[in-house]
GROMACS .gro file of C-alpha atoms in nm:
model
  322
    1UNK     CA    1   3.380   1.802  -7.201
    2UNK     CA    2   3.169   1.604  -6.935
    3UNK     CA    3   3.486   1.300  -6.977
    4UNK     CA    4   3.774   1.558  -6.909
    5UNK     CA    5   3.590   1.680  -6.605
    6UNK     CA    6   3.581   1.333  -6.486
    7UNK     CA    7   3.931   1.245  -6.592
    8UNK     CA    8   4.091   1.535  -6.368
    9UNK     CA    9   3.928   1.439  -6.111
   10UNK     CA   10   4.001   1.111  -6.092
   11UNK     CA   11   4.403   1.182  -6.018
   12UNK     CA   12   4.241   1.404  -5.735
   13UNK     CA   13   4.080   1.129  -5.569
   14UNK     CA   14   4.387   0.905  -5.605
   15UNK     CA   15   4.556   1.161  -5.409
   16UNK     CA   16   4.347   1.164  -5.128
   17UNK     CA   17   4.322   0.788  -5.120
   18UNK     CA   18   4.649   0.728  -5.118
   19UNK     CA   19   4.725   1.035  -4.831
   20UNK     CA   20   4.454   0.845  -4.657
   21UNK     CA   21   4.636   0.574  -4.679
   22UNK     CA   22   4.968   0.679  -4.584
   23UNK     CA   23   4.826   0.872  -4.231
   24UNK     CA   24   4.714   0.519  -4.168
   25UNK     CA   25   5.007   0.369  -4.198
   26UNK     CA   26   5.204   0.645  -3.965
   27UNK     CA   27   4.933   0.602  -3.717
   28UNK     CA   28   5.003   0.243  -3.662
   29UNK     CA   29   5.360   0.328  -3.637
   30UNK     CA   30   5.331   0.524  -3.370
   31UNK     CA   31   5.076   0.319  -3.146
   32UNK     CA   32   5.370   0.060  -3.246
   33UNK     CA   33   5.627   0.215  -3.113
   34UNK     CA   34   5.474   0.390  -2.831
   35UNK     CA   35   5.589   0.314  -2.504
   36UNK     CA   36   5.400   0.100  -2.279
   37UNK     CA   37   5.195   0.291  -2.038
   38UNK     CA   38   5.349   0.304  -1.663
   39UNK     CA   39   5.227   0.085  -1.427
   40UNK     CA   40   4.972   0.230  -1.172
   41UNK     CA   41   5.126   0.314  -0.815
   42UNK     CA   42   5.108  -0.016  -0.579
   43UNK     CA   43   4.927   0.069  -0.223
   44UNK     CA   44   5.032  -0.029   0.046
   45UNK     CA   45   4.831  -0.207   0.349
   46UNK     CA   46   4.772   0.081   0.531
   47UNK     CA   47   4.596   0.237   0.230
   48UNK     CA   48   4.434  -0.067   0.183
   49UNK     CA   49   4.317  -0.080   0.516
   50UNK     CA   50   4.181   0.279   0.488
   51UNK     CA   51   3.994   0.207   0.216
   52UNK     CA   52   3.880  -0.125   0.371
   53UNK     CA   53   3.730   0.077   0.634
   54UNK     CA   54   3.556   0.322   0.412
   55UNK     CA   55   3.343   0.077   0.250
   56UNK     CA   56   3.255  -0.086   0.581
   57UNK     CA   57   3.155   0.251   0.715
   58UNK     CA   58   2.934   0.319   0.343
   59UNK     CA   59   2.753  -0.037   0.375
   60UNK     CA   60   2.726   0.022   0.774
   61UNK     CA   61   2.580   0.330   0.701
   62UNK     CA   62   2.348   0.187   0.429
   63UNK     CA   63   2.240  -0.026   0.631
   64UNK     CA   64   2.107   0.159   0.931
   65UNK     CA   65   1.951   0.392   0.688
   66UNK     CA   66   1.717   0.106   0.533
   67UNK     CA   67   1.630  -0.034   0.920
   68UNK     CA   68   1.519   0.314   1.059
   69UNK     CA   69   1.442   0.463   0.713
   70UNK     CA   70   1.402   0.298   0.405
   71UNK     CA   71   1.152   0.104   0.291
   72UNK     CA   72   0.957  -0.234   0.426
   73UNK     CA   73   0.937  -0.454   0.105
   74UNK     CA   74   0.930  -0.883   0.080
   75UNK     CA   75   0.998  -1.063  -0.264
   76UNK     CA   76   0.681  -1.087  -0.445
   77UNK     CA   77   0.727  -1.452  -0.396
   78UNK     CA   78   0.732  -1.450  -0.037
   79UNK     CA   79   0.397  -1.245   0.029
   80UNK     CA   80   0.086  -1.390   0.139
   81UNK     CA   81  -0.120  -1.088  -0.055
   82UNK     CA   82   0.012  -0.859  -0.276
   83UNK     CA   83  -0.184  -0.508  -0.235
   84UNK     CA   84  -0.119  -0.199  -0.401
   85UNK     CA   85  -0.269   0.152  -0.278
   86UNK     CA   86  -0.344   0.413  -0.525
   87UNK     CA   87  -0.386   0.794  -0.342
   88UNK     CA   88  -0.576   0.996  -0.540
   89UNK     CA   89  -0.656   1.353  -0.611
   90UNK     CA   90  -0.243   1.426  -0.508
   91UNK     CA   91  -0.148   1.808  -0.553
   92UNK     CA   92  -0.424   1.997  -0.397
   93UNK     CA   93  -0.243   2.043  -0.035
   94UNK     CA   94   0.063   1.932   0.063
   95UNK     CA   95   0.031   1.875   0.451
   96UNK     CA   96  -0.091   1.542   0.429
   97UNK     CA   97   0.071   1.454   0.095
   98UNK     CA   98   0.414   1.495   0.325
   99UNK     CA   99   0.250   1.285   0.566
  100UNK     CA  100   0.172   0.994   0.343
  101UNK     CA  101   0.483   1.028   0.194
  102UNK     CA  102   0.696   0.957   0.503
  103UNK     CA  103   0.516   0.622   0.546
  104UNK     CA  104   0.766   0.362   0.457
  105UNK     CA  105   0.513   0.128   0.169
  106UNK     CA  106   0.521   0.189  -0.167
  107UNK     CA  107   0.214   0.370  -0.211
  108UNK     CA  108   0.079   0.495  -0.567
  109UNK     CA  109   0.048   0.875  -0.572
  110UNK     CA  110  -0.227   0.975  -0.874
  111UNK     CA  111  -0.159   1.387  -0.925
  112UNK     CA  112  -0.479   1.549  -1.070
  113UNK     CA  113  -0.281   1.776  -1.370
  114UNK     CA  114  -0.499   2.165  -1.257
  115UNK     CA  115  -0.400   2.047  -0.923
  116UNK     CA  116  -0.189   2.412  -0.766
  117UNK     CA  117   0.087   2.169  -0.633
  118UNK     CA  118   0.126   1.926  -0.931
  119UNK     CA  119   0.476   2.002  -1.048
  120UNK     CA  120   0.567   2.024  -0.669
  121UNK     CA  121   0.480   1.718  -0.580
  122UNK     CA  122   0.649   1.531  -0.844
  123UNK     CA  123   0.960   1.665  -0.793
  124UNK     CA  124   0.930   1.598  -0.408
  125UNK     CA  125   0.846   1.214  -0.500
  126UNK     CA  126   1.143   1.206  -0.728
  127UNK     CA  127   1.353   1.358  -0.485
  128UNK     CA  128   1.464   1.019  -0.299
  129UNK     CA  129   1.575   0.788  -0.576
  130UNK     CA  130   1.598   0.557  -0.221
  131UNK     CA  131   1.239   0.531  -0.203
  132UNK     CA  132   1.084   0.558  -0.471
  133UNK     CA  133   0.774   0.611  -0.554
  134UNK     CA  134   0.486   0.533  -0.828
  135UNK     CA  135   0.332   0.850  -1.033
  136UNK     CA  136   0.018   0.836  -1.174
  137UNK     CA  137  -0.188   1.088  -1.368
  138UNK     CA  138  -0.535   1.121  -1.203
  139UNK     CA  139  -0.694   1.203  -1.561
  140UNK     CA  140  -1.054   1.406  -1.503
  141UNK     CA  141  -1.319   1.291  -1.672
  142UNK     CA  142  -1.696   1.361  -1.702
  143UNK     CA  143  -1.926   1.220  -1.393
  144UNK     CA  144  -2.339   1.209  -1.386
  145UNK     CA  145  -2.369   1.488  -1.190
  146UNK     CA  146  -2.233   1.759  -1.397
  147UNK     CA  147  -2.228   2.030  -1.109
  148UNK     CA  148  -1.945   1.804  -0.949
  149UNK     CA  149  -1.695   1.946  -1.248
  150UNK     CA  150  -1.739   2.313  -1.115
  151UNK     CA  151  -1.755   2.238  -0.786
  152UNK     CA  152  -1.426   2.372  -0.570
  153UNK     CA  153  -1.102   2.280  -0.643
  154UNK     CA  154  -1.234   2.066  -0.962
  155UNK     CA  155  -1.318   2.395  -1.116
  156UNK     CA  156  -0.945   2.441  -1.187
  157UNK     CA  157  -0.953   2.110  -1.403
  158UNK     CA  158  -0.953   1.994  -1.763
  159UNK     CA  159  -1.267   1.744  -1.741
  160UNK     CA  160  -1.285   1.550  -2.066
  161UNK     CA  161  -1.608   1.523  -2.181
  162UNK     CA  162  -1.898   1.307  -2.358
  163UNK     CA  163  -1.974   1.554  -2.620
  164UNK     CA  164  -1.639   1.614  -2.713
  165UNK     CA  165  -1.504   1.475  -3.046
  166UNK     CA  166  -1.231   1.212  -3.047
  167UNK     CA  167  -0.996   1.468  -3.111
  168UNK     CA  168  -1.094   1.680  -2.853
  169UNK     CA  169  -1.045   1.387  -2.608
  170UNK     CA  170  -0.695   1.270  -2.707
  171UNK     CA  171  -0.595   1.724  -2.713
  172UNK     CA  172  -0.705   1.714  -2.337
  173UNK     CA  173  -0.507   1.368  -2.287
  174UNK     CA  174  -0.233   1.478  -2.460
  175UNK     CA  175  -0.280   1.789  -2.199
  176UNK     CA  176  -0.325   1.623  -1.890
  177UNK     CA  177   0.000   1.405  -1.946
  178UNK     CA  178   0.237   1.710  -2.011
  179UNK     CA  179   0.169   1.866  -1.646
  180UNK     CA  180   0.215   1.503  -1.512
  181UNK     CA  181   0.539   1.440  -1.724
  182UNK     CA  182   0.615   1.170  -1.469
  183UNK     CA  183   0.345   0.967  -1.499
  184UNK     CA  184   0.419   0.586  -1.531
  185UNK     CA  185  -0.026   0.507  -1.535
  186UNK     CA  186  -0.336   0.673  -1.534
  187UNK     CA  187  -0.626   0.618  -1.370
  188UNK     CA  188  -1.014   0.844  -1.397
  189UNK     CA  189  -1.071   1.120  -1.132
  190UNK     CA  190  -1.462   1.093  -1.118
  191UNK     CA  191  -1.545   0.964  -1.499
  192UNK     CA  192  -1.908   0.771  -1.416
  193UNK     CA  193  -2.046   0.905  -1.712
  194UNK     CA  194  -1.751   0.936  -1.967
  195UNK     CA  195  -1.582   0.616  -1.878
  196UNK     CA  196  -1.964   0.402  -1.970
  197UNK     CA  197  -1.888   0.540  -2.313
  198UNK     CA  198  -1.691   0.302  -2.547
  199UNK     CA  199  -1.651   0.530  -2.849
  200UNK     CA  200  -1.475   0.764  -2.568
  201UNK     CA  201  -1.251   0.489  -2.390
  202UNK     CA  202  -1.167   0.344  -2.752
  203UNK     CA  203  -1.058   0.682  -2.794
  204UNK     CA  204  -0.845   0.724  -2.538
  205UNK     CA  205  -0.657   0.399  -2.514
  206UNK     CA  206  -0.457   0.438  -2.826
  207UNK     CA  207  -0.256   0.736  -2.635
  208UNK     CA  208  -0.201   0.533  -2.353
  209UNK     CA  209  -0.039   0.240  -2.563
  210UNK     CA  210   0.171   0.450  -2.760
  211UNK     CA  211   0.342   0.607  -2.451
  212UNK     CA  212   0.372   0.256  -2.266
  213UNK     CA  213   0.144   0.375  -2.000
  214UNK     CA  214  -0.097   0.118  -1.787
  215UNK     CA  215  -0.466   0.225  -1.727
  216UNK     CA  216  -0.603   0.114  -1.338
  217UNK     CA  217  -0.992   0.176  -1.407
  218UNK     CA  218  -1.116   0.354  -1.061
  219UNK     CA  219  -1.489   0.225  -1.136
  220UNK     CA  220  -1.681   0.493  -1.093
  221UNK     CA  221  -1.975   0.309  -1.280
  222UNK     CA  222  -2.078  -0.056  -1.287
  223UNK     CA  223  -2.127   0.020  -1.631
  224UNK     CA  224  -1.800   0.095  -1.726
  225UNK     CA  225  -1.584   0.033  -2.074
  226UNK     CA  226  -1.235   0.182  -1.989
  227UNK     CA  227  -1.122  -0.192  -1.873
  228UNK     CA  228  -1.257  -0.318  -2.166
  229UNK     CA  229  -1.105  -0.073  -2.381
  230UNK     CA  230  -0.773  -0.056  -2.283
  231UNK     CA  231  -0.739  -0.468  -2.307
  232UNK     CA  232  -0.878  -0.384  -2.670
  233UNK     CA  233  -0.593  -0.134  -2.738
  234UNK     CA  234  -0.317  -0.380  -2.550
  235UNK     CA  235  -0.324  -0.117  -2.271
  236UNK     CA  236  -0.192  -0.266  -1.906
  237UNK     CA  237  -0.498  -0.270  -1.705
  238UNK     CA  238  -0.641  -0.354  -1.404
  239UNK     CA  239  -0.962  -0.209  -1.206
  240UNK     CA  240  -0.983  -0.074  -0.857
  241UNK     CA  241  -1.157  -0.347  -0.619
  242UNK     CA  242  -1.162  -0.154  -0.275
  243UNK     CA  243  -1.229   0.231  -0.212
  244UNK     CA  244  -1.107   0.258   0.155
  245UNK     CA  245  -1.255   0.601   0.257
  246UNK     CA  246  -1.583   0.581   0.065
  247UNK     CA  247  -1.717   0.638   0.381
  248UNK     CA  248  -1.431   0.891   0.547
  249UNK     CA  249  -1.479   0.760   0.901
  250UNK     CA  250  -1.192   0.640   1.056
  251UNK     CA  251  -1.370   0.307   1.127
  252UNK     CA  252  -1.514   0.258   0.794
  253UNK     CA  253  -1.160   0.312   0.639
  254UNK     CA  254  -0.990   0.026   0.866
  255UNK     CA  255  -1.320  -0.203   0.779
  256UNK     CA  256  -1.176  -0.112   0.403
  257UNK     CA  257  -0.774  -0.152   0.456
  258UNK     CA  258  -0.896  -0.514   0.591
  259UNK     CA  259  -1.145  -0.621   0.334
  260UNK     CA  260  -0.865  -0.451   0.074
  261UNK     CA  261  -0.615  -0.718   0.240
  262UNK     CA  262  -0.832  -1.016   0.234
  263UNK     CA  263  -0.875  -0.992  -0.092
  264UNK     CA  264  -0.475  -0.951  -0.151
  265UNK     CA  265  -0.431  -1.280  -0.010
  266UNK     CA  266  -0.678  -1.422  -0.287
  267UNK     CA  267  -0.510  -1.222  -0.588
  268UNK     CA  268  -0.338  -0.914  -0.671
  269UNK     CA  269  -0.566  -0.611  -0.573
  270UNK     CA  270  -0.566  -0.203  -0.601
  271UNK     CA  271  -0.736  -0.003  -0.327
  272UNK     CA  272  -0.807   0.381  -0.383
  273UNK     CA  273  -0.808   0.641  -0.134
  274UNK     CA  274  -0.769   0.978  -0.089
  275UNK     CA  275  -0.584   1.250   0.161
  276UNK     CA  276  -0.734   1.281   0.485
  277UNK     CA  277  -0.592   1.290   0.845
  278UNK     CA  278  -0.815   0.945   0.890
  279UNK     CA  279  -0.668   0.811   0.630
  280UNK     CA  280  -0.299   0.903   0.741
  281UNK     CA  281  -0.394   0.776   1.071
  282UNK     CA  282  -0.539   0.460   0.984
  283UNK     CA  283  -0.233   0.304   0.750
  284UNK     CA  284   0.014   0.471   1.035
  285UNK     CA  285  -0.173   0.243   1.235
  286UNK     CA  286  -0.255  -0.068   1.090
  287UNK     CA  287  -0.018  -0.091   0.782
  288UNK     CA  288   0.308  -0.175   0.968
  289UNK     CA  289   0.014  -0.560   1.090
  290UNK     CA  290  -0.056  -0.591   0.727
  291UNK     CA  291   0.302  -0.606   0.659
  292UNK     CA  292   0.379  -0.815   0.888
  293UNK     CA  293   0.089  -1.090   0.880
  294UNK     CA  294   0.273  -1.139   0.532
  295UNK     CA  295   0.016  -0.867   0.323
  296UNK     CA  296   0.285  -0.610   0.143
  297UNK     CA  297   0.245  -0.290  -0.062
  298UNK     CA  298   0.358  -0.290  -0.427
  299UNK     CA  299   0.413  -0.005  -0.636
  300UNK     CA  300   0.105  -0.096  -0.892
  301UNK     CA  301   0.347  -0.157  -1.198
  302UNK     CA  302   0.456  -0.466  -1.033
  303UNK     CA  303   0.096  -0.616  -0.970
  304UNK     CA  304   0.040  -0.590  -1.331
  305UNK     CA  305   0.423  -0.753  -1.406
  306UNK     CA  306   0.324  -1.030  -1.239
  307UNK     CA  307   0.001  -1.131  -1.316
  308UNK     CA  308   0.028  -1.048  -1.712
  309UNK     CA  309  -0.208  -0.759  -1.697
  310UNK     CA  310  -0.473  -0.862  -1.528
  311UNK     CA  311  -0.693  -0.679  -1.794
  312UNK     CA  312  -1.040  -0.837  -1.911
  313UNK     CA  313  -1.017  -1.039  -1.559
  314UNK     CA  314  -1.363  -1.035  -1.446
  315UNK     CA  315  -1.383  -0.705  -1.233
  316UNK     CA  316  -1.550  -0.698  -0.909
  317UNK     CA  317  -1.569  -0.434  -0.612
  318UNK     CA  318  -1.833  -0.210  -0.578
  319UNK     CA  319  -1.918   0.093  -0.801
  320UNK     CA  320  -1.842   0.440  -0.647
  321UNK     CA  321  -2.080   0.703  -0.881
  322UNK     CA  322  -1.820   1.027  -0.910
   0.00000   0.00000   0.00000
């Protein structure tokens, strides 16, 4: 019986094959005898001139926008200093955020996952494609002073803690990343206790590696193991070298910005600040001067790209305990 079924199936397959060949042949004949497409309509001189005028206006408008509202930028090899400024604690308020966003420099914004305005600021940062700003996740980590995790707005955050098992740490990291989906990198919020635990850092870094994210070690502890763990996991990483507002007074912020610019002339430098009227005022006044002197503000990813991921370089900068 099996032989009869196979034998009867062969003519059916043969007929299907012949039908397909015939269809292809007919299609080829149809393409061969089809008339050629008509020539595109010719444009007269007036139409060509009108198109050229439109293009000229577009170019002029673009150049005017760049001159009046575009970012101050400079090719990497033309800069005398390379500085990234990360704004931490983004998403807790909007007024200062908008003022920082309005600055015509490539600031990097690190968003707290539990902040009330976290979704909105990410949409705002992506709203104008002509003024690209990098977004990072500001990942809450346990500080030495546990009371800081329960004070004010920080009580809304899910902190990664030393007592967490590895799967708990990675679960918290995944949830934080889900709240800041626009992030292309991560830095630690507080973390003077957790970042000193190599095992905890080793548990977290493979998650970043799998997602292609970079890591900036905020260096809230002199004993930090975060950058070393990032290097081991193949995560592009570099340390924060200057805190702009550890002392939040305007004079101190200005002095720290000068120090950051000096460091940036020697090597690519990451500085960190937090939204405040004093920081906005200092950046608004001093960044044009720094740019004119050759110190250029770049996104963090550009520093990493040009320096071949500075992970493993000798970290300097005073630890800021949080």
